[in-house]
Coordinates of C-alpha atoms and ligand atoms in Angstrom, one line a residue:
X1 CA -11.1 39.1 23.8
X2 CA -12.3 35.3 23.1
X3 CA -9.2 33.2 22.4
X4 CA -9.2 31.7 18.7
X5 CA -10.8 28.4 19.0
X6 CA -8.5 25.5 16.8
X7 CA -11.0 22.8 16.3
X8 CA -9.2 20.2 13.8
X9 CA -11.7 17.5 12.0
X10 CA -10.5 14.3 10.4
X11 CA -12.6 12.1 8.3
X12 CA -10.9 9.0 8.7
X13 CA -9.3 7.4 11.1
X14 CA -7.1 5.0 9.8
X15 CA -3.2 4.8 9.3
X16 CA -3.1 8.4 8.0
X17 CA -6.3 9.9 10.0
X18 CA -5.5 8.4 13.6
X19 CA -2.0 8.9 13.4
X20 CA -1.9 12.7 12.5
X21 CA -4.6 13.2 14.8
X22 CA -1.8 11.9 17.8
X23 CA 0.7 14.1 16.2
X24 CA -1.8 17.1 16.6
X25 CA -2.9 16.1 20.2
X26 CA -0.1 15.6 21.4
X27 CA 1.7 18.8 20.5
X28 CA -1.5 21.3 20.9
X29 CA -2.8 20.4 23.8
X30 CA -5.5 23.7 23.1
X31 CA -6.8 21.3 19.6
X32 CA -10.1 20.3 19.9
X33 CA -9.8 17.2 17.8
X34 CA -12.8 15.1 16.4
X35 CA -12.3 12.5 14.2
X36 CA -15.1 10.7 11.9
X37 CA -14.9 7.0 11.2
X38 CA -17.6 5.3 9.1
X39 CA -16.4 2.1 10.7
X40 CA -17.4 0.3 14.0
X41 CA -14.0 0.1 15.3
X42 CA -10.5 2.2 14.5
X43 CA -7.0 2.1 15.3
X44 CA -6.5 -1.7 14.4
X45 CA -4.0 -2.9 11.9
X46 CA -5.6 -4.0 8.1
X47 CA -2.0 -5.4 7.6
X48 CA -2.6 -8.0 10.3
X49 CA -5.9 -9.4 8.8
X50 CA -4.8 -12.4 6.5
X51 CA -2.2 -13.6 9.2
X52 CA -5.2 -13.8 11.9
X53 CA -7.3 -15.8 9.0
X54 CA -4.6 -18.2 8.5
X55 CA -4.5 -18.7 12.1
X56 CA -0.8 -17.0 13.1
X57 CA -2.3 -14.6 15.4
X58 CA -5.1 -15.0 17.8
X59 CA -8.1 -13.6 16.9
X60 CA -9.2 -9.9 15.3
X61 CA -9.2 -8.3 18.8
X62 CA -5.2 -8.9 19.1
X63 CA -5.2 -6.3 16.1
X64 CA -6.8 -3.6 18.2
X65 CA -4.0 -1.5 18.9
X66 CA -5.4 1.4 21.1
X67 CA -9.4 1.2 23.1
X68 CA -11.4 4.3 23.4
X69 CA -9.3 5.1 27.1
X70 CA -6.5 6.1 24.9
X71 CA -8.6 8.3 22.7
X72 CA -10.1 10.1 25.6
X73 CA -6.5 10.5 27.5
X74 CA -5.6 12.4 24.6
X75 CA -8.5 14.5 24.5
X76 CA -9.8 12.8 21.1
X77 CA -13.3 13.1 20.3
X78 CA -13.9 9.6 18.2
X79 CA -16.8 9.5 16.5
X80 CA -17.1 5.6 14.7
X81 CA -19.9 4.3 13.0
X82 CA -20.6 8.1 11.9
X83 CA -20.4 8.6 7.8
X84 CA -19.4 11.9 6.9
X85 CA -22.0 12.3 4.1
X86 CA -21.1 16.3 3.0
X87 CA -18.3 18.5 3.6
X88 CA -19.4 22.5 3.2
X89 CA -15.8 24.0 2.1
X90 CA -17.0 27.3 2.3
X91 CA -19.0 27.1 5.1
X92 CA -16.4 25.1 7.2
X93 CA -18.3 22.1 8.5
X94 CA -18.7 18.7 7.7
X95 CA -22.6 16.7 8.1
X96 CA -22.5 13.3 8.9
X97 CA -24.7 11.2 7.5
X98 CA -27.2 11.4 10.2
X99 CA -27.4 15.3 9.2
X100 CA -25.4 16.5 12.5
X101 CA -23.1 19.6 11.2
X102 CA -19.5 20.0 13.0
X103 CA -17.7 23.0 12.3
X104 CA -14.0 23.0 11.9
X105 CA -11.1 25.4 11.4
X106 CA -9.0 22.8 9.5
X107 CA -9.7 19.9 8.3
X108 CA -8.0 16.7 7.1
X109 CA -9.7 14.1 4.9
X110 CA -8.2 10.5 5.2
X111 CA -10.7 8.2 4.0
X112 CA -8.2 5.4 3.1
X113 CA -9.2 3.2 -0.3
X114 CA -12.1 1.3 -1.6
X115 CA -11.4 -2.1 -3.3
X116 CA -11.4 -2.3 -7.1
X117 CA -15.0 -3.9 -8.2
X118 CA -14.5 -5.5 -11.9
X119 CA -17.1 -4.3 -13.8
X120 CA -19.3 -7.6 -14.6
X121 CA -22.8 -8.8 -13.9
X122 CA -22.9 -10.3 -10.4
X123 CA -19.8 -8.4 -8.9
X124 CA -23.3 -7.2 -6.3
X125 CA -23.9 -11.6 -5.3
X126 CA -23.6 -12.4 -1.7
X127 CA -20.8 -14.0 -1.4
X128 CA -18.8 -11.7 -3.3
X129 CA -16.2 -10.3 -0.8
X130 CA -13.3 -8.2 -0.1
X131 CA -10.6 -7.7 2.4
X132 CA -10.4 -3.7 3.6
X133 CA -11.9 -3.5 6.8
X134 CA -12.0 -5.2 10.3
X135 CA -15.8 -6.5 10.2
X136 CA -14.4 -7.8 6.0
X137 CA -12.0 -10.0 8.3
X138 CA -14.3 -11.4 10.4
X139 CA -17.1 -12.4 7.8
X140 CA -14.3 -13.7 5.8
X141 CA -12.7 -15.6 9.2
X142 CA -16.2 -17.1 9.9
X143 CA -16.2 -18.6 6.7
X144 CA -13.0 -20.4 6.6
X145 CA -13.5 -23.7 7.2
X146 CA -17.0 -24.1 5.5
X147 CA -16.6 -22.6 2.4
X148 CA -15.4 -25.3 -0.6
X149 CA -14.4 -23.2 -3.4
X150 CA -12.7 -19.7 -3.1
X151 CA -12.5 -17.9 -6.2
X152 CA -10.0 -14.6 -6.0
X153 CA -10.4 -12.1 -8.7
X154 CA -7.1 -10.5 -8.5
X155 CA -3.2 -11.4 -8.2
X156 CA -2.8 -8.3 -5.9
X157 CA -0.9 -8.7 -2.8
X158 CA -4.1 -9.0 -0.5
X159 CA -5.9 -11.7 -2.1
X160 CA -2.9 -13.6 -2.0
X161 CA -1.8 -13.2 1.4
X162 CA -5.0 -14.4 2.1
X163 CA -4.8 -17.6 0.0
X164 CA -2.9 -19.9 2.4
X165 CA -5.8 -19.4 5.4
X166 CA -8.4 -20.9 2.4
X167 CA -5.8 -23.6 1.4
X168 CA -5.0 -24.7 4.9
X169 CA -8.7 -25.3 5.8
X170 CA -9.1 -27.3 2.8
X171 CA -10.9 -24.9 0.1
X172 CA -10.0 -25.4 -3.4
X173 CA -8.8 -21.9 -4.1
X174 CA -8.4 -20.2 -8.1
X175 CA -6.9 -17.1 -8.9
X176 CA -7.5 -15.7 -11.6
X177 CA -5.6 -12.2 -12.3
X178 CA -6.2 -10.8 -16.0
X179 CA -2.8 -9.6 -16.3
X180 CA 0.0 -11.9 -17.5
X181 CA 1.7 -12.2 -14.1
X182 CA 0.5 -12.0 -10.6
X183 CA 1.3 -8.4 -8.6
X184 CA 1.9 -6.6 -11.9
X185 CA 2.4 -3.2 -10.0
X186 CA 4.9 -4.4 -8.1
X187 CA 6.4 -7.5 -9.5
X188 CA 8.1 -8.5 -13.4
X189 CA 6.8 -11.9 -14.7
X190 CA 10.2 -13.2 -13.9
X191 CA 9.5 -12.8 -10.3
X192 CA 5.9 -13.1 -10.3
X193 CA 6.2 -16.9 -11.2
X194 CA 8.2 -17.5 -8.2
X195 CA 5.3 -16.2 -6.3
X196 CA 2.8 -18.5 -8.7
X197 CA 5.3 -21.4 -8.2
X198 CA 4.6 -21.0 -4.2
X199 CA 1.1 -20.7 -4.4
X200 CA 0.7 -23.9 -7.0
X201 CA 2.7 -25.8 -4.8
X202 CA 0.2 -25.3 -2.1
X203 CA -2.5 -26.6 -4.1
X204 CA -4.0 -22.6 -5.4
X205 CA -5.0 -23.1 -9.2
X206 CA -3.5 -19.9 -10.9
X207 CA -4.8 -18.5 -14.1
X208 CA -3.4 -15.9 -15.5
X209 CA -3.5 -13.7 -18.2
X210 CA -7.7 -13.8 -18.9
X211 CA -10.3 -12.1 -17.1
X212 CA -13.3 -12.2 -15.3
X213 CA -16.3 -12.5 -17.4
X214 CA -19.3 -12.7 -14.6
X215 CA -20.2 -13.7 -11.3
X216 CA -22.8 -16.2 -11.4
X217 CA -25.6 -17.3 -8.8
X218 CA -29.3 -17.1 -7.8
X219 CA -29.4 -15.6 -4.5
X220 CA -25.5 -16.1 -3.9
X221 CA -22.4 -16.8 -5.6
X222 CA -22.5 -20.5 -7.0
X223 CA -19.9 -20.0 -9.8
X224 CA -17.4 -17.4 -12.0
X225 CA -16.9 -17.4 -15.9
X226 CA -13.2 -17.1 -17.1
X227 CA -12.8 -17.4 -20.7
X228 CA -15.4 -20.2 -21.4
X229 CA -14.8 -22.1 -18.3
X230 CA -17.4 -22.5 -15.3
X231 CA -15.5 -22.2 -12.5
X232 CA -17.5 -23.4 -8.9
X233 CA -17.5 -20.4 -6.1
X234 CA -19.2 -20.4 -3.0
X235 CA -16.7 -17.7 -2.2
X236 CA -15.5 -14.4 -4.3
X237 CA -12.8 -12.5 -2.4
X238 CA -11.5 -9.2 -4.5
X239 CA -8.4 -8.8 -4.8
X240 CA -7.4 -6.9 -8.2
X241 CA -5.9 -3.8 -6.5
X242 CA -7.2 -0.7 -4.3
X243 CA -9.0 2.7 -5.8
X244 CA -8.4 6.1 -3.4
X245 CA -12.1 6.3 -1.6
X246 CA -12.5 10.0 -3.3
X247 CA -16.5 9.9 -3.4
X248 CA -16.6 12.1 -0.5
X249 CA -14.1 14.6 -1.6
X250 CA -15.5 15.2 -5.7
X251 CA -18.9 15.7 -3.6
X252 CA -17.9 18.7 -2.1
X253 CA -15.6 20.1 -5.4
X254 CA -12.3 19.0 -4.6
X255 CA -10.1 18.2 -7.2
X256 CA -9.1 14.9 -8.1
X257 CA -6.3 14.0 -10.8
X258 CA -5.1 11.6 -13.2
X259 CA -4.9 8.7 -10.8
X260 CA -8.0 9.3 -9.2
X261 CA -6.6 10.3 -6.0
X262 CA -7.6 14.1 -4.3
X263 CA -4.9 16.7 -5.8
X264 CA -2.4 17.8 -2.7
X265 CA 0.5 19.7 -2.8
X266 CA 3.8 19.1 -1.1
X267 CA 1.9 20.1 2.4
X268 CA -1.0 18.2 1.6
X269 CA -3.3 21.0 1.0
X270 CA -6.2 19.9 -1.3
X271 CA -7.5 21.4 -4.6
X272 CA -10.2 23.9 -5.6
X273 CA -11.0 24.9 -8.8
X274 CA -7.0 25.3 -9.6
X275 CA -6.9 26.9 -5.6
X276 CA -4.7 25.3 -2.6
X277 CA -6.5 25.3 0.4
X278 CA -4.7 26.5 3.7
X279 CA -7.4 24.5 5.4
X280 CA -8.3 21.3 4.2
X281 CA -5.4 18.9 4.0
X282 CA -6.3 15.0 2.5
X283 CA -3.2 12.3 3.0
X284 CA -2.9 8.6 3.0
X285 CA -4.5 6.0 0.5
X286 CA -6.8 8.4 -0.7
X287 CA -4.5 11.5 -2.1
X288 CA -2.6 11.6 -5.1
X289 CA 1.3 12.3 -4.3
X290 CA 4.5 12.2 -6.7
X291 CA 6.7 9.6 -7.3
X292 CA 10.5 9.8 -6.2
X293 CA 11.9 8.7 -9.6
X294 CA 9.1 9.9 -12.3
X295 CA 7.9 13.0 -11.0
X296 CA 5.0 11.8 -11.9
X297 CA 1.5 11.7 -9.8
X298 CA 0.5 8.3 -7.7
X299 CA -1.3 6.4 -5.4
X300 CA 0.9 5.0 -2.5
X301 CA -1.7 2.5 -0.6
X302 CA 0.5 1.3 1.5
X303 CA 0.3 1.7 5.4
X304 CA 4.0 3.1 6.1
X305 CA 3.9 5.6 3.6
X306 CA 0.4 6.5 5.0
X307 CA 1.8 6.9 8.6
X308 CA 5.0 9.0 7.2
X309 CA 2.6 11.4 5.8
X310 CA 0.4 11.6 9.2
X311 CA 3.7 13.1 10.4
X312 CA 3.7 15.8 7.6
X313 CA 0.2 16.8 7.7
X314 CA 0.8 16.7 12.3
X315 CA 3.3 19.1 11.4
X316 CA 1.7 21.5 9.3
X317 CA -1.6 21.5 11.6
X318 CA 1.0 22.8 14.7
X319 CA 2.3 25.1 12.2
X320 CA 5.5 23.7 11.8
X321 CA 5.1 23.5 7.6
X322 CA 7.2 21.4 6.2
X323 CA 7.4 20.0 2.4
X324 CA 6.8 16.5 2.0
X325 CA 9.3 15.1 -0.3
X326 CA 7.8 11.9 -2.6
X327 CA 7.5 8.5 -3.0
X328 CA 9.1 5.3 -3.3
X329 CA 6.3 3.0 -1.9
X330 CA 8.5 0.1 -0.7
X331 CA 6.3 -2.6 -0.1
X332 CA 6.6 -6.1 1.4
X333 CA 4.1 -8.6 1.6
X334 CA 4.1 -12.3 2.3
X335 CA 2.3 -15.1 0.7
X336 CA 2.7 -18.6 2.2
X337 CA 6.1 -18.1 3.7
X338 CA 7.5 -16.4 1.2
X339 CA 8.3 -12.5 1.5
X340 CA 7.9 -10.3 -1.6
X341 CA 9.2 -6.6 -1.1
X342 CA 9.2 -4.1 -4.0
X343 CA 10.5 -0.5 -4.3
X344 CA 10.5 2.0 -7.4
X345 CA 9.9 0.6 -11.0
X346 CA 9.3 -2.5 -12.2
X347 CA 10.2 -3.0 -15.5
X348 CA 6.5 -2.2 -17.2
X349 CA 6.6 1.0 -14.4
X350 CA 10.0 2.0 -16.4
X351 CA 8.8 1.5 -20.0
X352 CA 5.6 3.6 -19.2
X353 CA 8.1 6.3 -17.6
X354 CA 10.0 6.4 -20.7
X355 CA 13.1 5.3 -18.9
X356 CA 15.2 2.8 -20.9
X357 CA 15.8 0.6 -17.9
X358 CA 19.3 -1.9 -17.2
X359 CA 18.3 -4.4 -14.8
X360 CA 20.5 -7.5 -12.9
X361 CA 18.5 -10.5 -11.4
X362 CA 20.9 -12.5 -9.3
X363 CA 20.1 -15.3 -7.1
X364 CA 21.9 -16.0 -4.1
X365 CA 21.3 -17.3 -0.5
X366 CA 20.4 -15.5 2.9
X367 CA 22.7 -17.4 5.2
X368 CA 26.6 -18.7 4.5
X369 CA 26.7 -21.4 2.0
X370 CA 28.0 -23.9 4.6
X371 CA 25.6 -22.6 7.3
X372 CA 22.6 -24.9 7.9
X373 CA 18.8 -23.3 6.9
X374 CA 20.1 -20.6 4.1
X375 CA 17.0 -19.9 1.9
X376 CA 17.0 -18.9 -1.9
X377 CA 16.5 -15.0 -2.6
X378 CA 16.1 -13.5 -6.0
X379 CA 16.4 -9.8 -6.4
X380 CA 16.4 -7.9 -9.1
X381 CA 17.5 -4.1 -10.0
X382 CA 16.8 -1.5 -12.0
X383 CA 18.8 1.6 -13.1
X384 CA 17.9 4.1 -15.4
X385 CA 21.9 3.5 -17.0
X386 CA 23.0 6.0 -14.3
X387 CA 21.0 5.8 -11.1
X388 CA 19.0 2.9 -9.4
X389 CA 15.0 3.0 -10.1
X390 CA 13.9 0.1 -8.3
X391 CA 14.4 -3.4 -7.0
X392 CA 12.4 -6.1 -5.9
X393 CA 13.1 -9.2 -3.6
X394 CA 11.9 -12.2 -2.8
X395 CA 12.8 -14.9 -0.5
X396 CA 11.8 -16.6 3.1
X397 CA 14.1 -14.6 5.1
X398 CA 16.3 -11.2 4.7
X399 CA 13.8 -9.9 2.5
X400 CA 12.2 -6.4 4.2
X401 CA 15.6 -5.1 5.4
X402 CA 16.9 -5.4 1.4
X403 CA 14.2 -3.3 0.6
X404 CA 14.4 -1.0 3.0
X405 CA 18.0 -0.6 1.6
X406 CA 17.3 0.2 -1.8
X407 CA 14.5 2.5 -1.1
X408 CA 17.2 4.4 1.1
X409 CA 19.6 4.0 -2.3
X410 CA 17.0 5.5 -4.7
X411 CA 16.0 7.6 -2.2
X412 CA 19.5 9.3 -2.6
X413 CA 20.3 9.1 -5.5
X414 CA 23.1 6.2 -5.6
X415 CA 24.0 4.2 -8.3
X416 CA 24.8 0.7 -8.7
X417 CA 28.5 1.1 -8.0
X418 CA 27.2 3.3 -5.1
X419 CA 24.8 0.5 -3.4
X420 CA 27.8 -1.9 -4.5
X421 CA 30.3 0.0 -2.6
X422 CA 28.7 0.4 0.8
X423 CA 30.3 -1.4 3.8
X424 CA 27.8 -4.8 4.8
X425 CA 27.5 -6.9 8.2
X426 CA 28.4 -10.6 7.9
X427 CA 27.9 -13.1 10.2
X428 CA 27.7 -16.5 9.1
X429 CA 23.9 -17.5 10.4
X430 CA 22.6 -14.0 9.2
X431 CA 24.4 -13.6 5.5
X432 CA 26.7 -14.7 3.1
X433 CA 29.9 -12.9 3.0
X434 CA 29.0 -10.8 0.3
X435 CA 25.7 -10.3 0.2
X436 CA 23.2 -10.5 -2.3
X437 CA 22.3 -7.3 -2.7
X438 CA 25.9 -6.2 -3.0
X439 CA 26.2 -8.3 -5.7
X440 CA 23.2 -7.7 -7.5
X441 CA 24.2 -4.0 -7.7
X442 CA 27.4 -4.6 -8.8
X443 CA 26.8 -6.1 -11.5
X444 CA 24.0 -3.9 -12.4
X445 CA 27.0 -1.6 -12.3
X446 CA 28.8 -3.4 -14.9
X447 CA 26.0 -3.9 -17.5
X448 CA 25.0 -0.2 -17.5
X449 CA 29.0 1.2 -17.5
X450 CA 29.1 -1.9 -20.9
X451 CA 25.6 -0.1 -21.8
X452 CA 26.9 3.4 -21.7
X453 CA 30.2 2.3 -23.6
X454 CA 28.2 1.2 -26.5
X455 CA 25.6 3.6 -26.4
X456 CA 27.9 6.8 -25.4
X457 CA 26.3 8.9 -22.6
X458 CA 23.0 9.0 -22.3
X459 CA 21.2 12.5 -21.6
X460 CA 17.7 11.3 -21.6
X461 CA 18.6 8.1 -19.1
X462 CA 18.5 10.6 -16.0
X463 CA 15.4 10.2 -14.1
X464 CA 14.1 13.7 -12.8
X465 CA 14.6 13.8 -9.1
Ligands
FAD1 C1 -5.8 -6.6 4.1 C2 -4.8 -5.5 4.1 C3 -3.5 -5.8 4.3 C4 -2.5 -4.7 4.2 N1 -1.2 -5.0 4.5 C5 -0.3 -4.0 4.5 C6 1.0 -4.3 4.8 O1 1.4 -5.4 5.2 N2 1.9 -3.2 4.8 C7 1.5 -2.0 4.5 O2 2.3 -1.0 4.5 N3 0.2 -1.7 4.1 C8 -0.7 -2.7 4.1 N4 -2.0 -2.4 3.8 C9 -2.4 -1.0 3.4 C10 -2.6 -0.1 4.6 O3 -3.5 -0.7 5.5 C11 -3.2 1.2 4.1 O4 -2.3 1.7 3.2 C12 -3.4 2.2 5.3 O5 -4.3 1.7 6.2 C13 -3.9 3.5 4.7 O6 -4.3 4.4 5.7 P1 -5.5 5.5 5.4 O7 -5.6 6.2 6.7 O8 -5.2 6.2 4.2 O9 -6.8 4.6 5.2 P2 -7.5 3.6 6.2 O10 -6.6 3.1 7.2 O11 -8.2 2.6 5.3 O12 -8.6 4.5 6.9 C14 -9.7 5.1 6.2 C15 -10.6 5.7 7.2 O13 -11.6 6.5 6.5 C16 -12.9 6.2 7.1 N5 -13.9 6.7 6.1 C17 -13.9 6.5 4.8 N6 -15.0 7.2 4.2 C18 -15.6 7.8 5.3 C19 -16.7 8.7 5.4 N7 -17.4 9.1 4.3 N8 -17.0 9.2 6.6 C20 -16.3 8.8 7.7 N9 -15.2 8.0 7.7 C21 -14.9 7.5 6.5 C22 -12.8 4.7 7.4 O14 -13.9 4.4 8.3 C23 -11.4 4.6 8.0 O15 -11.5 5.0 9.3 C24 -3.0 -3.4 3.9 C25 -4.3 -3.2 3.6 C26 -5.2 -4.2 3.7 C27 -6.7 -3.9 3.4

């Protein structure tokens, strides 16, 4: 009898693609694994792209983290530069682009995210540019230093990471982000200003709260309109948030949802016409999973979350199912020094959940009052008048380990008083005695038990875990 071949396709091989694919290989040594990348080159970090155009690491090729030996010691069949144009569900293959069909037996789509193009005339100019992939970073690198005037449409987290490598080689940079506030998914105006004050201060012009009207140019970009005001470009860097790169999946009938990500379920599986599929899994930027504190369906595009679910959909491909639970998205970022971490809902995220939120903003320090090179960090929490929905952080230092706390607070279920209680380090370089966090929840904890007291209990504050 023939033994049962296991031939496992990805398309993608990014964060989510690469990484399940190593799960898979090395726990099934019989997989035969081939994985599709439109791009030139894989398993290099995006993350590390605005820090090598500001000059903080050397070069793009530092950011390659494995070379084709490592593929082929694993028994990975990388296919880059090769499109997957058509998948054939029922026929199990996928045909790239150069109309060579590969059978599979499973199959996982991970084709990452596609920035957001604003719909207006001359969004198509040379010139206009984005940040996604490796070969983005280097025509953006080669331009730094000769380009005068960087317009960046967008006050998401990537165009202004990149903002300080355009500012430190001298380019009058403009952001202009329609929305009130800079990082509206992630950040209240509150803290969004200390994040604008940062960027003013290095000389960014930041508009907010009006939109892009066009891209203008002949032959390239020359300038943008922003509500009546010519603004010069030789430069348009995108930056007004990610869409799940679906294109491939609606092709072949896959279902799609509200947020425009592929439809899983809690293995991953995608959608058919109302069907799971046992066989086709999609996971990472591109696939629509459920958020911790709402229940409700989102887009996680962030690289963490997309390596935690390459473990999942590993798992499930060496039949060791396993439901994967939900969200959080904690996310960190940092723009000219200063680190900006998020986790759960913001304040807008709550009101469009229908949770009445109680929030605390304290202030407070990283290091011992008395102890030379403290640095200012704001945080401030959210609870639901029972448990904690989300925080967000900012400051130069202690800022990613906060967050990491609070997602691991939401994440269980704690309130305030909860987060409050927990034992904390000290030492007088590293934090203050009580730290900031502590004392943010605590007296989160005392506004929602004065909230309740005036209110009486609240049924409809619990958030559906
Ligand atoms: C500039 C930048 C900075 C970032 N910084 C951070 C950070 O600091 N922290 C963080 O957590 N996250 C960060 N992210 C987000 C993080 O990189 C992504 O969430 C993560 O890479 C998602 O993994 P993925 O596998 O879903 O998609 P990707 O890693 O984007 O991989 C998508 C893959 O799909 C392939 N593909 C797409 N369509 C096709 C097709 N038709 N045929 C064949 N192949 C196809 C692509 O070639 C690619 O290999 C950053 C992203 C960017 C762009």
């Amino acid at each position: 009898m023939m033994a049962q071949r296991n031939r496992v396709v990805f398309v993608g091989a990014g964060g989510a693609g690469l990484t399940a694919a190593f799960h898979v290989a090395r726990r099934a040594p019989d997989a035969e694994i081939t994985l599709f990348s439109k791009d030139p080159v894989v398993a290099y970090s995006q993350c590390g792209m605005p820090f090598v155009l500001d000059g903080k690491i050397d070069g793009f090729d530092r950011l390659i983290i494995y070379g084709p030996e490592v593929f082929k010691g694993l028994g990975l069949d990388v296919r880059t530069s090769t499109p997957v144009a058509d998948i054939d569900l029922d026929g199990r293959a996928v045909v790239t682009a150069g109309g060579e069909r590969v059978g599979y037996d499973r199959l996982v789509i991970a084709t990452g995210s596609k920035p957001f193009i604003p719909p207006v005339p001359g969004a198509d100019l040379p010139g206009v540019m984005a940040l996604i992939t490796l070969e983005d970073g280097r025509s953006l690198g080669e331009r730094i230093g000769r380009t005068k005037d960087v317009v960046i449409v967008g006050g998401g987290p990537i165009g202004l990471e990149t903002a300080p490598a355009f500012l430190d080689a001298g380019a009058k940079v403009t952001i202009i982000e329609r929305m009130p506030w800079l990082m509206p998914s992630a950040l209240d105006p509150e803290m969004a200003a200390v994040v604008q004050a940062r960027l003013e201060q290095m000389g960014a012009r930041v508009i907010t709260g009006k939109g892009l009207d066009a891209i203008n140019g002949s032959g390239a970009v020359e300038s943008v309109s922003c509500a009546g005001e010519t603004i010069p470009a030789d430069l348009v860097l995108l930056s007004a948030g990610v869409r799940p790169n679906v294109d491939l999946a609606k092709k072949s009938g896959i279902d799609t949802g509200v947020t425009g990500g592929i439809v899983v379920d809690e293995y991953f599986r995608v959608r058919r016409n109302g069907e799971y599929l046992d066989d086709v899994l999609a996971a990472g930027d591109c696939a629509e999973v459920k958020s911790a504190v709402t229940g409700r369906p989102i887009i996680c595009a962030v690289g963490s979350v997309a390596n935690r679910q390459a473990a999942y959909v590993g798992d499930y491909l060496v039949g060791k199912k396993k439901p994967y639970p939900s969200v959080l998205c904690p996310a960190v970022c940092v723009i000219g020094g200063l680190h900006v971490g998020s986790v759960g809902l913001t304040a807008r995220g709550c009101e469009q959940a229908g949770i009445t939120a109680v929030s605390f903003k304290a202030k407070g320090l990283t290091r011992a009052r008395y102890y030379p090179g403290g640095k200012p960090i704001e945080i401030k929490l959210f609870a639901d008048g029972e448990r904690l929905v989300g925080g967000q952080v900012i400051g130069e230092e202690g800022v990613h380990g906060r967050v990491n706390v609070l997602s691991l607070a939401i994440g269980k279920r704690m309130t305030p008083a909860d987060l409050a209680a927990a034992e904390t380090c000290y030492a007088p370089p590293v934090s203050p005695l009580i730290d900031p966090l502590t004392y943010a929840a605590e007296m989160l904890a005392l506004k929602c038990a004065r909230a309740q007291a005036v209110k009486g209990p609240r049924e409809d504050a619990k958030t559906p875990f």
